[in-house]
Amino acid sequence: MTSLADLRVIDAATLFAGPSAAMMLADFGADVIKIEHPRRGDPSRGHGASVNGVGLWWKTLSRNKRAAAVDLSRAEGQEILRRLAERSDVLIENFRPGTLERWNLAPEDLLKANPRLIVARMTGFGQHGPMARQPGFGTLAEAMSGFAAMTGQPDGPPTLPPLALADGIAGLAMSYAIMVALHARERTGRGQVIDMAIIEPIMGLLGPQMSAYKALGIVPQRTGNRSSSNAPRNTYRTRDGRWLAISTSAQPIAERVVTLVGRPDLVAQPWFGSGHGRVQHVDELDEAVASWIAERDADEVIARFEEVQAAVAPIYDVTDIAEDPQYAALGTFAEVPDEELGSLTMQNVLFRLSDTPGEIRWPGRPLGRDTDEVLGELDYPQERIAALREAGVIA
């Protein structure tokens, strides 16, 4: 048994945020039908590394989804989506505001036909406001949320992440929003529309920046690997050239760290009793920690930190992750059979449930792999399916 096996989800979104939310639902058993353009496919098929022309990002992002190729700009394609929505629980879309309405697929009309439908609308800037109709991507959210402004070295430029961070956060938030709406449906019997702007969820992870600005006039500054909330917190290089990260968010941990590195006198200082106070003396703290670590190899530093129950971790790249025993114990990565590539290693489902665990049943499929099956479930006869394919409406 899987947790969401009774749900049918239409993933009509592209690239990362909406499809990520759909992937998380599919991982726990939801029947997710991925809708792509019959000739172009989802743009994520061409992102990142590929094997024999098969995109690896696509393989993960569209795992556990059935692949149907339908041209939604055509009246016949719109009818397919309309009929599919009548038999589904969730529709996830990320078209610019007004697009569904122009296609005669307005949420209010879909809800009339299926009052229990959840219409999850994921856009860069939301459904209203002066920027609503502008193209929106995660990079713009990382810029506009305050993230880039506070990321990077103090004397360096604002820094964007080397990954789809805002999209990933929005995907997580949307999967949560969908589950909230589904829970509400259990009480009301009615579906509803979710309006999510990618510029907003990432802001929720940046702390109370607006509260601090409105109350105290504080504008967050770039601090590199340091924290504006506690110290010492940084990356430190060991004698054998490896990099380690430490955190002292908890007061007892901070006390253990400075005692370990030979500065127990600092614990008695009046400013040491709070993270804010320690930040005011970050140079002195960093010097004490950095010089102690620089005189020792990484294995010794990690062992000494573990002895006193202080928080330390090596800075990993993917080669380290692949060999790490903790990830192996958790089953963080799965080897999945694939019809195109033979098999593929990918990150497993995000969490473990004791009674109804998720699983990866298959990676992302070839374009249109399940179109005939999906249309057959909508009672389209084979001759009609063939005609739609001949006309270019489906693939």
Short mmCIF file of C-alpha atoms in Angstrom, two decimals:
data_model
loop_
_atom_site.label_atom_id
_atom_site.label_comp_id
_atom_site.label_asym_id
_atom_site.label_seq_id
_atom_site.Cartn_x
_atom_site.Cartn_y
_atom_site.Cartn_z
CA MET A 1 0.00 0.00 0.00
CA THR A 2 1.19 3.51 -0.82
CA SER A 3 -0.08 6.67 0.83
CA LEU A 4 -1.48 8.47 -2.25
CA ALA A 5 -2.53 5.55 -4.47
CA ASP A 6 -6.11 6.85 -4.61
CA LEU A 7 -5.08 10.18 -6.20
CA ARG A 8 -4.85 11.08 -9.86
CA VAL A 9 -2.72 14.13 -10.65
CA ILE A 10 -2.28 15.95 -13.97
CA ASP A 11 1.19 17.49 -14.29
CA ALA A 12 0.79 20.11 -17.02
CA ALA A 13 3.67 22.23 -15.72
CA THR A 14 7.13 22.59 -17.26
CA LEU A 15 10.71 22.74 -16.02
CA PHE A 16 11.14 22.41 -12.29
CA ALA A 17 8.82 23.85 -9.62
CA GLY A 18 5.45 22.36 -10.63
CA PRO A 19 6.93 19.08 -11.89
CA SER A 20 8.90 18.74 -8.64
CA ALA A 21 5.68 18.95 -6.64
CA ALA A 22 4.11 16.32 -8.91
CA MET A 23 7.17 14.08 -8.51
CA MET A 24 6.83 14.15 -4.73
CA LEU A 25 3.20 13.07 -5.00
CA ALA A 26 4.11 10.36 -7.51
CA ASP A 27 6.83 9.03 -5.19
CA PHE A 28 4.12 8.08 -2.70
CA GLY A 29 1.84 6.39 -5.17
CA ALA A 30 -0.24 9.08 -6.85
CA ASP A 31 -1.09 8.32 -10.49
CA VAL A 32 0.61 11.32 -12.09
CA ILE A 33 0.04 11.92 -15.78
CA LYS A 34 2.70 14.19 -17.27
CA ILE A 35 1.37 16.29 -20.16
CA GLU A 36 3.98 17.49 -22.66
CA HIS A 37 3.90 19.18 -26.04
CA PRO A 38 3.93 16.40 -28.68
CA ARG A 39 6.84 17.88 -30.63
CA ARG A 40 8.86 19.95 -28.15
CA GLY A 41 8.46 17.89 -24.99
CA ASP A 42 9.22 19.35 -21.58
CA PRO A 43 12.24 21.71 -21.64
CA SER A 44 13.77 19.81 -18.72
CA ARG A 45 14.51 16.94 -21.12
CA GLY A 46 17.36 19.07 -22.47
CA HIS A 47 18.72 20.41 -19.17
CA GLY A 48 21.96 19.21 -17.67
CA ALA A 49 23.93 16.06 -18.34
CA SER A 50 22.66 13.40 -20.71
CA VAL A 51 23.52 9.84 -21.72
CA ASN A 52 23.10 9.05 -25.42
CA GLY A 53 20.93 12.14 -25.73
CA VAL A 54 18.68 11.14 -22.82
CA GLY A 55 18.55 13.86 -20.15
CA LEU A 56 19.29 12.71 -16.61
CA TRP A 57 17.45 15.59 -14.95
CA TRP A 58 14.31 14.56 -16.82
CA LYS A 59 14.73 10.99 -15.64
CA THR A 60 14.55 12.07 -12.00
CA LEU A 61 12.04 14.90 -12.31
CA SER A 62 9.50 12.75 -14.17
CA ARG A 63 10.01 9.49 -12.35
CA ASN A 64 6.86 7.54 -11.45
CA LYS A 65 4.84 9.61 -13.94
CA ARG A 66 2.99 8.37 -17.00
CA ALA A 67 4.03 10.35 -20.08
CA ALA A 68 1.31 11.67 -22.38
CA ALA A 69 2.00 14.14 -25.21
CA VAL A 70 -0.91 16.50 -25.95
CA ASP A 71 -0.96 19.88 -27.72
CA LEU A 72 -3.03 22.02 -25.37
CA SER A 73 -3.10 24.93 -27.82
CA ARG A 74 -5.39 22.86 -30.07
CA ALA A 75 -9.11 22.49 -29.39
CA GLU A 76 -8.83 18.71 -29.49
CA GLY A 77 -6.00 18.79 -26.94
CA GLN A 78 -8.02 21.09 -24.70
CA GLU A 79 -10.87 18.61 -24.80
CA ILE A 80 -8.50 15.85 -23.71
CA LEU A 81 -7.33 17.88 -20.72
CA ARG A 82 -10.92 18.82 -19.87
CA ARG A 83 -12.00 15.19 -19.85
CA LEU A 84 -8.94 14.21 -17.88
CA ALA A 85 -9.60 16.93 -15.29
CA GLU A 86 -13.12 15.61 -14.81
CA ARG A 87 -11.61 12.32 -13.60
CA SER A 88 -8.67 13.70 -11.60
CA ASP A 89 -8.00 15.08 -8.14
CA VAL A 90 -5.29 17.63 -8.92
CA LEU A 91 -4.19 19.70 -11.90
CA ILE A 92 -0.75 21.34 -11.63
CA GLU A 93 -0.03 24.05 -14.23
CA ASN A 94 2.46 26.88 -14.65
CA PHE A 95 1.25 28.71 -17.74
CA ARG A 96 1.27 32.50 -17.66
CA PRO A 97 -1.91 33.93 -16.09
CA GLY A 98 -4.73 33.99 -18.62
CA THR A 99 -3.44 31.07 -20.69
CA LEU A 100 -5.84 28.46 -19.33
CA GLU A 101 -8.68 30.94 -19.72
CA ARG A 102 -7.70 31.58 -23.34
CA TRP A 103 -7.78 27.83 -23.95
CA ASN A 104 -11.29 27.54 -22.48
CA LEU A 105 -9.82 25.71 -19.49
CA ALA A 106 -10.42 28.36 -16.82
CA PRO A 107 -10.25 26.91 -13.29
CA GLU A 108 -13.80 27.98 -12.53
CA ASP A 109 -15.03 26.02 -15.53
CA LEU A 110 -12.97 22.97 -14.60
CA LEU A 111 -14.37 23.16 -11.07
CA LYS A 112 -17.92 23.30 -12.39
CA ALA A 113 -17.30 20.04 -14.20
CA ASN A 114 -15.43 18.50 -11.26
CA PRO A 115 -16.16 20.32 -7.98
CA ARG A 116 -13.57 18.22 -6.12
CA LEU A 117 -10.65 19.23 -8.35
CA ILE A 118 -7.61 21.02 -6.87
CA VAL A 119 -6.14 23.44 -9.44
CA ALA A 120 -2.56 24.20 -8.41
CA ARG A 121 -1.28 27.27 -10.26
CA MET A 122 2.49 27.79 -10.08
CA THR A 123 3.84 30.97 -11.66
CA GLY A 124 6.80 33.25 -11.19
CA PHE A 125 4.84 36.16 -9.77
CA GLY A 126 1.35 34.88 -8.94
CA GLN A 127 -1.99 35.40 -10.68
CA HIS A 128 -2.30 39.15 -10.11
CA GLY A 129 -0.14 42.24 -9.64
CA PRO A 130 1.96 44.36 -12.01
CA MET A 131 4.39 41.54 -12.87
CA ALA A 132 1.88 38.69 -13.05
CA ARG A 133 2.07 38.23 -16.81
CA GLN A 134 5.85 38.47 -17.08
CA PRO A 135 7.90 35.29 -17.57
CA GLY A 136 9.12 34.07 -14.21
CA PHE A 137 11.95 31.66 -13.37
CA GLY A 138 13.68 30.54 -10.20
CA THR A 139 16.67 32.77 -10.90
CA LEU A 140 14.44 35.83 -10.70
CA ALA A 141 13.03 34.60 -7.41
CA GLU A 142 16.52 34.10 -6.00
CA ALA A 143 17.30 37.68 -7.02
CA MET A 144 14.08 39.31 -5.81
CA SER A 145 13.66 37.41 -2.53
CA GLY A 146 16.77 38.84 -0.90
CA PHE A 147 18.66 35.54 -1.21
CA ALA A 148 21.28 36.73 -3.71
CA ALA A 149 21.81 40.01 -1.87
CA MET A 150 22.82 38.20 1.33
CA THR A 151 24.80 35.40 -0.35
CA GLY A 152 28.51 35.66 -1.15
CA GLN A 153 31.59 37.25 0.37
CA PRO A 154 31.23 40.69 1.98
CA ASP A 155 33.46 42.31 -0.64
CA GLY A 156 32.06 40.27 -3.54
CA PRO A 157 28.99 40.49 -5.75
CA PRO A 158 25.51 39.16 -4.92
CA THR A 159 25.62 35.42 -5.61
CA LEU A 160 23.08 33.15 -7.25
CA PRO A 161 22.99 29.42 -6.40
CA PRO A 162 24.36 26.96 -8.98
CA LEU A 163 21.09 25.04 -8.97
CA ALA A 164 17.32 25.46 -9.22
CA LEU A 165 16.99 26.45 -5.57
CA ALA A 166 13.88 28.63 -5.67
CA ASP A 167 12.14 26.12 -7.93
CA GLY A 168 12.95 23.27 -5.57
CA ILE A 169 11.69 25.18 -2.55
CA ALA A 170 8.52 26.15 -4.42
CA GLY A 171 8.02 22.52 -5.43
CA LEU A 172 8.18 21.43 -1.81
CA ALA A 173 5.80 24.21 -0.82
CA MET A 174 3.36 23.31 -3.58
CA SER A 175 3.28 19.63 -2.63
CA TYR A 176 2.42 20.77 0.90
CA ALA A 177 -0.23 23.20 -0.38
CA ILE A 178 -1.83 20.42 -2.42
CA MET A 179 -2.00 18.13 0.61
CA VAL A 180 -3.55 20.96 2.68
CA ALA A 181 -6.18 21.50 -0.02
CA LEU A 182 -6.88 17.77 -0.23
CA HIS A 183 -7.29 17.59 3.54
CA ALA A 184 -9.72 20.52 3.42
CA ARG A 185 -11.65 18.68 0.70
CA GLU A 186 -12.20 15.80 3.10
CA ARG A 187 -14.20 18.19 5.30
CA THR A 188 -15.88 20.38 2.69
CA GLY A 189 -16.22 18.04 -0.27
CA ARG A 190 -14.98 20.85 -2.51
CA GLY A 191 -11.80 21.47 -4.42
CA GLN A 192 -10.18 24.90 -4.76
CA VAL A 193 -7.52 26.91 -6.57
CA ILE A 194 -3.97 27.28 -5.23
CA ASP A 195 -2.12 30.43 -6.32
CA MET A 196 1.62 30.13 -5.65
CA ALA A 197 4.29 32.59 -6.79
CA ILE A 198 7.84 31.21 -6.95
CA ILE A 199 9.17 34.49 -5.53
CA GLU A 200 7.50 33.79 -2.15
CA PRO A 201 8.44 30.34 -0.70
CA ILE A 202 12.19 30.97 -0.83
CA MET A 203 11.64 34.12 1.20
CA GLY A 204 10.20 32.04 4.01
CA LEU A 205 13.59 30.34 4.48
CA LEU A 206 15.53 33.58 4.84
CA GLY A 207 14.40 34.28 8.38
CA PRO A 208 12.53 37.34 9.66
CA GLN A 209 14.27 39.75 7.30
CA MET A 210 11.17 41.91 6.80
CA SER A 211 10.34 41.89 10.51
CA ALA A 212 13.89 43.02 11.34
CA TYR A 213 13.81 45.67 8.63
CA LYS A 214 10.45 47.12 9.67
CA ALA A 215 11.21 47.00 13.40
CA LEU A 216 14.91 47.85 13.43
CA GLY A 217 15.87 49.05 9.96
CA ILE A 218 18.23 46.10 9.50
CA VAL A 219 19.24 45.31 5.93
CA PRO A 220 20.95 41.86 5.74
CA GLN A 221 24.52 41.99 4.45
CA ARG A 222 26.69 39.36 2.81
CA THR A 223 28.73 37.46 5.39
CA GLY A 224 30.38 34.75 3.30
CA ASN A 225 30.31 31.46 5.23
CA ARG A 226 29.77 33.26 8.49
CA SER A 227 26.35 33.64 10.09
CA SER A 228 24.71 36.85 11.20
CA SER A 229 23.03 34.94 14.04
CA ASN A 230 25.80 33.00 15.77
CA ALA A 231 29.55 32.43 15.85
CA PRO A 232 31.83 30.66 15.29
CA ARG A 233 30.26 29.32 12.11
CA ASN A 234 32.41 29.01 9.02
CA THR A 235 34.40 26.67 6.81
CA TYR A 236 37.92 25.89 7.96
CA ARG A 237 40.87 24.29 6.18
CA THR A 238 42.78 21.46 7.83
CA ARG A 239 46.50 20.70 7.72
CA ASP A 240 45.95 18.06 5.02
CA GLY A 241 44.06 20.51 2.80
CA ARG A 242 40.50 19.39 3.46
CA TRP A 243 37.64 21.71 4.32
CA LEU A 244 35.34 21.32 7.32
CA ALA A 245 32.21 23.16 8.40
CA ILE A 246 31.18 23.77 11.98
CA SER A 247 28.01 25.12 13.54
CA THR A 248 27.49 26.56 17.01
CA SER A 249 23.81 27.46 16.84
CA ALA A 250 23.27 25.93 20.29
CA GLN A 251 24.98 27.64 23.24
CA PRO A 252 26.42 24.41 24.75
CA ILE A 253 27.99 23.54 21.39
CA ALA A 254 29.66 26.95 21.20
CA GLU A 255 31.09 26.42 24.68
CA ARG A 256 32.44 22.97 23.77
CA VAL A 257 34.07 24.25 20.59
CA VAL A 258 36.01 27.14 22.13
CA THR A 259 37.04 24.94 25.06
CA LEU A 260 38.28 22.26 22.65
CA VAL A 261 40.39 24.74 20.69
CA GLY A 262 42.09 25.99 23.86
CA ARG A 263 40.11 29.14 24.63
CA PRO A 264 37.88 28.25 27.60
CA ASP A 265 38.43 31.79 28.87
CA LEU A 266 36.06 33.06 26.20
CA VAL A 267 33.11 31.23 27.76
CA ALA A 268 33.29 33.52 30.80
CA GLN A 269 33.01 36.67 28.70
CA PRO A 270 29.63 38.43 29.11
CA TRP A 271 29.14 38.62 25.34
CA PHE A 272 29.60 34.87 24.86
CA GLY A 273 26.20 34.01 26.30
CA SER A 274 24.23 34.67 23.11
CA GLY A 275 24.63 34.13 19.41
CA HIS A 276 24.22 37.86 18.79
CA GLY A 277 26.97 38.64 21.27
CA ARG A 278 29.34 36.12 19.73
CA VAL A 279 28.77 37.60 16.27
CA GLN A 280 30.16 40.90 17.57
CA HIS A 281 33.44 39.08 18.32
CA VAL A 282 33.48 36.82 15.27
CA ASP A 283 37.05 37.68 14.21
CA GLU A 284 38.50 36.57 17.55
CA LEU A 285 36.43 33.38 17.58
CA ASP A 286 37.24 32.50 13.99
CA GLU A 287 40.95 33.03 14.57
CA ALA A 288 40.91 30.67 17.54
CA VAL A 289 39.04 27.94 15.71
CA ALA A 290 40.81 28.33 12.35
CA SER A 291 44.33 28.25 13.83
CA TRP A 292 43.58 25.12 15.89
CA ILE A 293 42.07 23.29 12.91
CA ALA A 294 44.89 24.35 10.58
CA GLU A 295 47.40 22.52 12.79
CA ARG A 296 45.60 19.17 12.50
CA ASP A 297 44.49 16.72 9.81
CA ALA A 298 40.79 16.43 9.06
CA ASP A 299 40.33 12.98 10.59
CA GLU A 300 41.84 14.15 13.89
CA VAL A 301 39.68 17.29 13.97
CA ILE A 302 36.50 15.31 13.29
CA ALA A 303 37.41 12.74 15.94
CA ARG A 304 38.13 15.43 18.56
CA PHE A 305 34.88 17.26 17.78
CA GLU A 306 32.94 14.01 18.07
CA GLU A 307 34.59 13.25 21.44
CA VAL A 308 33.22 16.48 22.92
CA GLN A 309 29.92 16.20 21.02
CA ALA A 310 30.42 19.33 18.95
CA ALA A 311 29.01 19.78 15.44
CA VAL A 312 31.38 19.31 12.51
CA ALA A 313 31.06 17.96 8.97
CA PRO A 314 33.43 17.58 6.00
CA ILE A 315 32.70 19.60 2.89
CA TYR A 316 31.65 16.93 0.39
CA ASP A 317 31.54 16.82 -3.36
CA VAL A 318 29.61 14.10 -5.17
CA THR A 319 32.51 11.64 -5.03
CA ASP A 320 32.44 11.83 -1.24
CA ILE A 321 28.66 11.51 -1.12
CA ALA A 322 28.84 8.35 -3.22
CA GLU A 323 31.11 6.67 -0.63
CA ASP A 324 29.58 8.00 2.59
CA PRO A 325 28.39 5.25 4.98
CA GLN A 326 25.62 7.39 6.48
CA TYR A 327 23.93 7.90 3.11
CA ALA A 328 24.38 4.19 2.43
CA ALA A 329 22.69 3.32 5.72
CA LEU A 330 19.76 5.60 4.94
CA GLY A 331 19.34 4.26 1.41
CA THR A 332 19.56 7.81 0.09
CA PHE A 333 20.26 6.60 -3.45
CA ALA A 334 18.43 3.95 -5.44
CA GLU A 335 19.44 1.96 -8.50
CA VAL A 336 16.41 2.03 -10.80
CA PRO A 337 15.84 -0.06 -13.95
CA ASP A 338 15.25 2.11 -17.04
CA GLU A 339 13.95 1.13 -20.48
CA GLU A 340 16.30 3.55 -22.27
CA LEU A 341 19.48 3.45 -20.19
CA GLY A 342 19.36 0.01 -18.61
CA SER A 343 19.61 1.30 -15.05
CA LEU A 344 20.11 4.63 -13.36
CA THR A 345 21.22 5.80 -9.92
CA MET A 346 19.13 8.61 -8.48
CA GLN A 347 18.27 10.12 -5.12
CA ASN A 348 15.57 8.15 -3.37
CA VAL A 349 12.27 9.49 -1.99
CA LEU A 350 12.75 12.32 0.47
CA PHE A 351 11.62 10.59 3.64
CA ARG A 352 10.76 7.19 5.04
CA LEU A 353 7.29 6.17 6.25
CA SER A 354 7.05 3.08 8.42
CA ASP A 355 3.71 1.78 7.07
CA THR A 356 3.18 3.31 3.62
CA PRO A 357 6.63 4.04 2.18
CA GLY A 358 7.23 5.69 -1.14
CA GLU A 359 9.28 4.16 -3.91
CA ILE A 360 10.71 4.84 -7.35
CA ARG A 361 8.79 2.58 -9.72
CA TRP A 362 10.35 3.90 -12.95
CA PRO A 363 12.39 6.91 -14.17
CA GLY A 364 11.08 9.56 -16.56
CA ARG A 365 9.71 7.96 -19.70
CA PRO A 366 10.11 8.64 -23.43
CA LEU A 367 7.90 11.31 -24.98
CA GLY A 368 4.33 10.06 -25.39
CA ARG A 369 5.09 6.67 -23.85
CA ASP A 370 1.64 6.42 -22.21
CA THR A 371 -0.53 8.62 -24.43
CA ASP A 372 -2.56 5.74 -25.86
CA GLU A 373 -3.14 4.25 -22.43
CA VAL A 374 -4.29 7.56 -20.94
CA LEU A 375 -6.67 8.31 -23.81
CA GLY A 376 -7.99 4.77 -23.69
CA GLU A 377 -8.92 5.36 -20.05
CA LEU A 378 -10.87 8.42 -21.22
CA ASP A 379 -12.85 6.15 -23.57
CA TYR A 380 -11.20 7.39 -26.77
CA PRO A 381 -11.47 4.63 -29.40
CA GLN A 382 -8.30 3.51 -31.16
CA GLU A 383 -9.32 5.04 -34.48
CA ARG A 384 -9.82 8.44 -32.81
CA ILE A 385 -6.44 8.18 -31.11
CA ALA A 386 -4.83 7.38 -34.48
CA ALA A 387 -6.55 10.38 -36.08
CA LEU A 388 -5.38 12.72 -33.33
CA ARG A 389 -1.83 11.46 -33.76
CA GLU A 390 -2.01 11.93 -37.52
CA ALA A 391 -3.21 15.52 -36.96
CA GLY A 392 -0.29 16.26 -34.60
CA VAL A 393 -2.51 16.81 -31.55
CA ILE A 394 -0.84 13.97 -29.67
CA ALA A 395 2.34 11.94 -29.82
#
